[in-house]
Amino acid sequence: RLEERYRAAAELTGLRPQFRPRPLTDPGTPDGGFDAVVCLSVVEHVAPGERVEVVHALVRALRPGGRLVLTCDVDLRRRDGLLVEDVAVLLSEIRKGCDLLHPLDLGRPPALPPSEAFLPTAPWRPPWPRRAPPGQAQPPTGAGGQDAESFRSIAVFGLTARRRAAA
């Protein structure tokens, strides 16, 4: 459990981390209450209509000079999930209050094979069969008991930004 890990970290470091579950849009502190906000592979799981509000709240939670570390998984198959154009909207929201600390490189090396190239020869993949929604038939499985739909082709987008001082 996460609470137990926080307690163990406190014992090892002598620091007093706190475990306070909160909605992403309301950290429960005044604006500017955090030196850093780390949000790894979370935004893509937020409802599409709430993503901008969540990113705005993450930026608002930072003190001037505070750092935002954000990653999100972008759906390359364009079936569901976070799309590249969604990332552009979120990036625009982040830039309203932060400066990016590193230039973004959105290029893809031409020799880099897509993740689908490994699908037929991926015995190393953990078996995570996709579960059909209630009332629908379970999809057929292929080699290794996995169906092609359970493999999501993603790209991980990440950035580090620093909150600007209020004008």
PDB file of C-alpha atoms in Angstrom:
ATOM      1  CA  ARG A   1       0.000   0.000   0.000  1.00  0.00           C
ATOM      2  CA  LEU A   2       1.109   3.521  -0.717  1.00  0.00           C
ATOM      3  CA  GLU A   3       0.682   4.700   2.874  1.00  0.00           C
ATOM      4  CA  GLU A   4       3.049   1.979   4.080  1.00  0.00           C
ATOM      5  CA  ARG A   5       5.658   3.075   1.542  1.00  0.00           C
ATOM      6  CA  TYR A   6       5.407   6.661   2.757  1.00  0.00           C
ATOM      7  CA  ARG A   7       5.967   5.507   6.328  1.00  0.00           C
ATOM      8  CA  ALA A   8       8.984   3.426   5.281  1.00  0.00           C
ATOM      9  CA  ALA A   9      10.411   6.403   3.355  1.00  0.00           C
ATOM     10  CA  ALA A  10       9.967   8.609   6.416  1.00  0.00           C
ATOM     11  CA  GLU A  11      11.853   6.126   8.584  1.00  0.00           C
ATOM     12  CA  LEU A  12      14.714   5.844   6.089  1.00  0.00           C
ATOM     13  CA  THR A  13      15.104   9.555   5.320  1.00  0.00           C
ATOM     14  CA  GLY A  14      13.987  11.283   8.489  1.00  0.00           C
ATOM     15  CA  LEU A  15      11.600  13.359   6.348  1.00  0.00           C
ATOM     16  CA  ARG A  16       7.865  13.489   6.952  1.00  0.00           C
ATOM     17  CA  PRO A  17       6.113  12.809   3.625  1.00  0.00           C
ATOM     18  CA  GLN A  18       2.358  13.044   3.783  1.00  0.00           C
ATOM     19  CA  PHE A  19      -0.229  10.849   2.139  1.00  0.00           C
ATOM     20  CA  ARG A  20      -3.280  12.906   1.259  1.00  0.00           C
ATOM     21  CA  PRO A  21      -5.494  11.615  -1.554  1.00  0.00           C
ATOM     22  CA  ARG A  22      -7.011  14.589  -3.369  1.00  0.00           C
ATOM     23  CA  PRO A  23      -8.747  15.243  -6.670  1.00  0.00           C
ATOM     24  CA  LEU A  24      -6.238  16.237  -9.350  1.00  0.00           C
ATOM     25  CA  THR A  25      -8.009  19.560  -9.786  1.00  0.00           C
ATOM     26  CA  ASP A  26      -7.767  20.464  -6.079  1.00  0.00           C
ATOM     27  CA  PRO A  27      -4.467  19.703  -4.298  1.00  0.00           C
ATOM     28  CA  GLY A  28      -5.897  21.037  -1.028  1.00  0.00           C
ATOM     29  CA  THR A  29      -3.229  23.714  -0.630  1.00  0.00           C
ATOM     30  CA  PRO A  30      -3.100  27.370  -1.559  1.00  0.00           C
ATOM     31  CA  ASP A  31      -1.958  28.174  -5.088  1.00  0.00           C
ATOM     32  CA  GLY A  32       1.824  28.071  -5.238  1.00  0.00           C
ATOM     33  CA  GLY A  33       2.036  25.606  -2.363  1.00  0.00           C
ATOM     34  CA  PHE A  34       4.452  23.136  -4.008  1.00  0.00           C
ATOM     35  CA  ASP A  35       8.109  23.341  -5.009  1.00  0.00           C
ATOM     36  CA  ALA A  36       7.613  20.486  -7.449  1.00  0.00           C
ATOM     37  CA  VAL A  37       4.775  18.518  -8.983  1.00  0.00           C
ATOM     38  CA  VAL A  38       5.462  15.147 -10.582  1.00  0.00           C
ATOM     39  CA  CYS A  39       2.704  13.632 -12.702  1.00  0.00           C
ATOM     40  CA  LEU A  40       3.798  10.463 -14.500  1.00  0.00           C
ATOM     41  CA  SER A  41       1.479   8.707 -16.937  1.00  0.00           C
ATOM     42  CA  VAL A  42      -1.704   9.980 -15.292  1.00  0.00           C
ATOM     43  CA  VAL A  43      -3.209  12.601 -17.615  1.00  0.00           C
ATOM     44  CA  GLU A  44      -4.097  10.049 -20.301  1.00  0.00           C
ATOM     45  CA  HIS A  45      -6.407   8.353 -17.783  1.00  0.00           C
ATOM     46  CA  VAL A  46      -8.322  11.565 -17.051  1.00  0.00           C
ATOM     47  CA  ALA A  47     -11.590  12.134 -18.924  1.00  0.00           C
ATOM     48  CA  PRO A  48     -10.858  14.130 -22.108  1.00  0.00           C
ATOM     49  CA  GLY A  49     -13.059  17.058 -21.020  1.00  0.00           C
ATOM     50  CA  GLU A  50     -11.163  17.398 -17.715  1.00  0.00           C
ATOM     51  CA  ARG A  51      -7.540  17.188 -18.908  1.00  0.00           C
ATOM     52  CA  VAL A  52      -6.988  20.929 -19.433  1.00  0.00           C
ATOM     53  CA  GLU A  53      -8.452  21.659 -15.984  1.00  0.00           C
ATOM     54  CA  VAL A  54      -6.102  19.080 -14.420  1.00  0.00           C
ATOM     55  CA  VAL A  55      -3.012  20.512 -16.141  1.00  0.00           C
ATOM     56  CA  HIS A  56      -4.072  24.028 -15.144  1.00  0.00           C
ATOM     57  CA  ALA A  57      -4.373  22.883 -11.515  1.00  0.00           C
ATOM     58  CA  LEU A  58      -0.917  21.247 -11.618  1.00  0.00           C
ATOM     59  CA  VAL A  59       0.652  24.486 -12.860  1.00  0.00           C
ATOM     60  CA  ARG A  60      -1.335  26.577 -10.373  1.00  0.00           C
ATOM     61  CA  ALA A  61      -0.097  24.394  -7.500  1.00  0.00           C
ATOM     62  CA  LEU A  62       3.537  25.377  -8.186  1.00  0.00           C
ATOM     63  CA  ARG A  63       5.291  28.249  -6.491  1.00  0.00           C
ATOM     64  CA  PRO A  64       7.117  30.635  -8.855  1.00  0.00           C
ATOM     65  CA  GLY A  65      10.288  28.830  -9.881  1.00  0.00           C
ATOM     66  CA  GLY A  66       8.730  25.461  -9.014  1.00  0.00           C
ATOM     67  CA  ARG A  67       9.152  22.518 -11.352  1.00  0.00           C
ATOM     68  CA  LEU A  68       6.577  20.464 -13.183  1.00  0.00           C
ATOM     69  CA  VAL A  69       7.593  17.015 -14.430  1.00  0.00           C
ATOM     70  CA  LEU A  70       4.889  15.534 -16.614  1.00  0.00           C
ATOM     71  CA  THR A  71       4.710  12.458 -18.805  1.00  0.00           C
ATOM     72  CA  CYS A  72       1.792  11.002 -20.676  1.00  0.00           C
ATOM     73  CA  ASP A  73       1.278   8.057 -22.984  1.00  0.00           C
ATOM     74  CA  VAL A  74       0.148   9.078 -26.459  1.00  0.00           C
ATOM     75  CA  ASP A  75      -1.975   6.596 -28.435  1.00  0.00           C
ATOM     76  CA  LEU A  76      -0.254   6.084 -31.804  1.00  0.00           C
ATOM     77  CA  ARG A  77      -3.035   3.879 -33.159  1.00  0.00           C
ATOM     78  CA  ARG A  78      -5.489   6.756 -32.706  1.00  0.00           C
ATOM     79  CA  ARG A  79      -8.204   4.467 -31.352  1.00  0.00           C
ATOM     80  CA  ASP A  80      -8.701   5.884 -27.901  1.00  0.00           C
ATOM     81  CA  GLY A  81      -6.676   7.490 -25.204  1.00  0.00           C
ATOM     82  CA  LEU A  82      -4.586  10.619 -25.496  1.00  0.00           C
ATOM     83  CA  LEU A  83      -3.872  11.755 -29.056  1.00  0.00           C
ATOM     84  CA  VAL A  84      -1.020  13.935 -30.295  1.00  0.00           C
ATOM     85  CA  GLU A  85      -3.387  16.860 -30.811  1.00  0.00           C
ATOM     86  CA  ASP A  86      -4.555  16.500 -27.192  1.00  0.00           C
ATOM     87  CA  VAL A  87      -0.929  16.856 -26.083  1.00  0.00           C
ATOM     88  CA  ALA A  88      -0.666  20.079 -28.093  1.00  0.00           C
ATOM     89  CA  VAL A  89      -3.645  21.522 -26.196  1.00  0.00           C
ATOM     90  CA  LEU A  90      -2.136  20.486 -22.840  1.00  0.00           C
ATOM     91  CA  LEU A  91       1.254  21.910 -23.813  1.00  0.00           C
ATOM     92  CA  SER A  92      -0.406  25.222 -24.657  1.00  0.00           C
ATOM     93  CA  GLU A  93      -2.011  25.269 -21.189  1.00  0.00           C
ATOM     94  CA  ILE A  94       1.317  24.512 -19.502  1.00  0.00           C
ATOM     95  CA  ARG A  95       3.061  27.299 -21.433  1.00  0.00           C
ATOM     96  CA  LYS A  96       0.571  29.851 -20.082  1.00  0.00           C
ATOM     97  CA  GLY A  97       2.275  29.645 -16.689  1.00  0.00           C
ATOM     98  CA  CYS A  98       5.562  27.808 -17.235  1.00  0.00           C
ATOM     99  CA  ASP A  99       8.696  27.872 -19.336  1.00  0.00           C
ATOM    100  CA  LEU A 100       9.940  24.591 -20.729  1.00  0.00           C
ATOM    101  CA  LEU A 101      13.384  23.740 -19.381  1.00  0.00           C
ATOM    102  CA  HIS A 102      14.405  21.587 -22.334  1.00  0.00           C
ATOM    103  CA  PRO A 103      13.544  21.913 -26.016  1.00  0.00           C
ATOM    104  CA  LEU A 104      10.941  19.462 -27.200  1.00  0.00           C
ATOM    105  CA  ASP A 105      11.987  17.002 -29.888  1.00  0.00           C
ATOM    106  CA  LEU A 106       8.847  15.572 -31.397  1.00  0.00           C
ATOM    107  CA  GLY A 107      10.681  13.864 -34.246  1.00  0.00           C
ATOM    108  CA  ARG A 108      10.884  10.123 -34.574  1.00  0.00           C
ATOM    109  CA  PRO A 109      14.158   8.573 -35.780  1.00  0.00           C
ATOM    110  CA  PRO A 110      13.382   6.938 -39.135  1.00  0.00           C
ATOM    111  CA  ALA A 111      15.128   3.678 -38.179  1.00  0.00           C
ATOM    112  CA  LEU A 112      13.078   3.250 -34.982  1.00  0.00           C
ATOM    113  CA  PRO A 113      10.598   0.422 -35.587  1.00  0.00           C
ATOM    114  CA  PRO A 114       7.023   0.916 -34.381  1.00  0.00           C
ATOM    115  CA  SER A 115       5.999  -1.114 -31.363  1.00  0.00           C
ATOM    116  CA  GLU A 116       3.688  -3.227 -33.547  1.00  0.00           C
ATOM    117  CA  ALA A 117       6.810  -4.686 -35.212  1.00  0.00           C
ATOM    118  CA  PHE A 118       7.439  -6.660 -32.030  1.00  0.00           C
ATOM    119  CA  LEU A 119       3.917  -8.051 -31.707  1.00  0.00           C
ATOM    120  CA  PRO A 120       4.474 -11.443 -33.409  1.00  0.00           C
ATOM    121  CA  THR A 121       7.731 -12.111 -31.518  1.00  0.00           C
ATOM    122  CA  ALA A 122       6.954 -10.772 -28.082  1.00  0.00           C
ATOM    123  CA  PRO A 123       7.005 -13.787 -25.722  1.00  0.00           C
ATOM    124  CA  TRP A 124       8.586 -11.515 -23.110  1.00  0.00           C
ATOM    125  CA  ARG A 125       5.395  -9.486 -22.827  1.00  0.00           C
ATOM    126  CA  PRO A 126       3.313 -10.083 -19.741  1.00  0.00           C
ATOM    127  CA  PRO A 127      -0.049 -11.647 -20.562  1.00  0.00           C
ATOM    128  CA  TRP A 128      -2.594  -8.902 -20.065  1.00  0.00           C
ATOM    129  CA  PRO A 129      -5.621 -10.012 -22.056  1.00  0.00           C
ATOM    130  CA  ARG A 130      -8.014  -7.256 -22.858  1.00  0.00           C
ATOM    131  CA  ARG A 131     -11.320  -7.666 -21.106  1.00  0.00           C
ATOM    132  CA  ALA A 132     -14.380  -7.197 -23.199  1.00  0.00           C
ATOM    133  CA  PRO A 133     -16.969  -4.694 -21.955  1.00  0.00           C
ATOM    134  CA  PRO A 134     -20.006  -6.269 -20.251  1.00  0.00           C
ATOM    135  CA  GLY A 135     -22.333  -7.862 -22.774  1.00  0.00           C
ATOM    136  CA  GLN A 136     -19.645  -8.236 -25.499  1.00  0.00           C
ATOM    137  CA  ALA A 137     -17.758 -11.372 -26.511  1.00  0.00           C
ATOM    138  CA  GLN A 138     -14.163 -11.775 -25.392  1.00  0.00           C
ATOM    139  CA  PRO A 139     -11.801 -11.089 -28.367  1.00  0.00           C
ATOM    140  CA  PRO A 140      -9.967 -14.102 -29.803  1.00  0.00           C
ATOM    141  CA  THR A 141      -6.403 -14.550 -28.621  1.00  0.00           C
ATOM    142  CA  GLY A 142      -3.289 -15.157 -30.669  1.00  0.00           C
ATOM    143  CA  ALA A 143       0.123 -16.583 -29.818  1.00  0.00           C
ATOM    144  CA  GLY A 144       0.869 -16.549 -26.119  1.00  0.00           C
ATOM    145  CA  GLY A 145      -2.820 -16.138 -25.255  1.00  0.00           C
ATOM    146  CA  GLN A 146      -2.781 -12.441 -26.147  1.00  0.00           C
ATOM    147  CA  ASP A 147      -4.884 -10.568 -28.627  1.00  0.00           C
ATOM    148  CA  ALA A 148      -3.455  -7.842 -30.836  1.00  0.00           C
ATOM    149  CA  GLU A 149      -5.861  -5.327 -29.316  1.00  0.00           C
ATOM    150  CA  SER A 150      -4.341  -5.727 -25.864  1.00  0.00           C
ATOM    151  CA  PHE A 151      -1.090  -4.298 -27.169  1.00  0.00           C
ATOM    152  CA  ARG A 152      -1.273  -0.531 -27.222  1.00  0.00           C
ATOM    153  CA  SER A 153       1.069   1.338 -29.497  1.00  0.00           C
ATOM    154  CA  ILE A 154       2.112   4.370 -27.508  1.00  0.00           C
ATOM    155  CA  ALA A 155       4.737   7.052 -27.395  1.00  0.00           C
ATOM    156  CA  VAL A 156       5.674   8.554 -24.058  1.00  0.00           C
ATOM    157  CA  PHE A 157       5.685  12.336 -24.086  1.00  0.00           C
ATOM    158  CA  GLY A 158       7.553  14.018 -21.265  1.00  0.00           C
ATOM    159  CA  LEU A 159       8.570  17.489 -20.236  1.00  0.00           C
ATOM    160  CA  THR A 160      10.067  19.485 -17.408  1.00  0.00           C
ATOM    161  CA  ALA A 161       8.876  23.053 -16.929  1.00  0.00           C
ATOM    162  CA  ARG A 162       9.491  25.869 -14.461  1.00  0.00           C
ATOM    163  CA  ARG A 163       6.658  28.088 -13.185  1.00  0.00           C
ATOM    164  CA  ARG A 164       7.091  31.737 -14.119  1.00  0.00           C
ATOM    165  CA  ALA A 165       6.774  34.445 -11.514  1.00  0.00           C
ATOM    166  CA  ALA A 166       3.397  36.181 -11.516  1.00  0.00           C
ATOM    167  CA  ALA A 167       3.404  39.272 -13.732  1.00  0.00           C
TER     168      ALA A 167
END
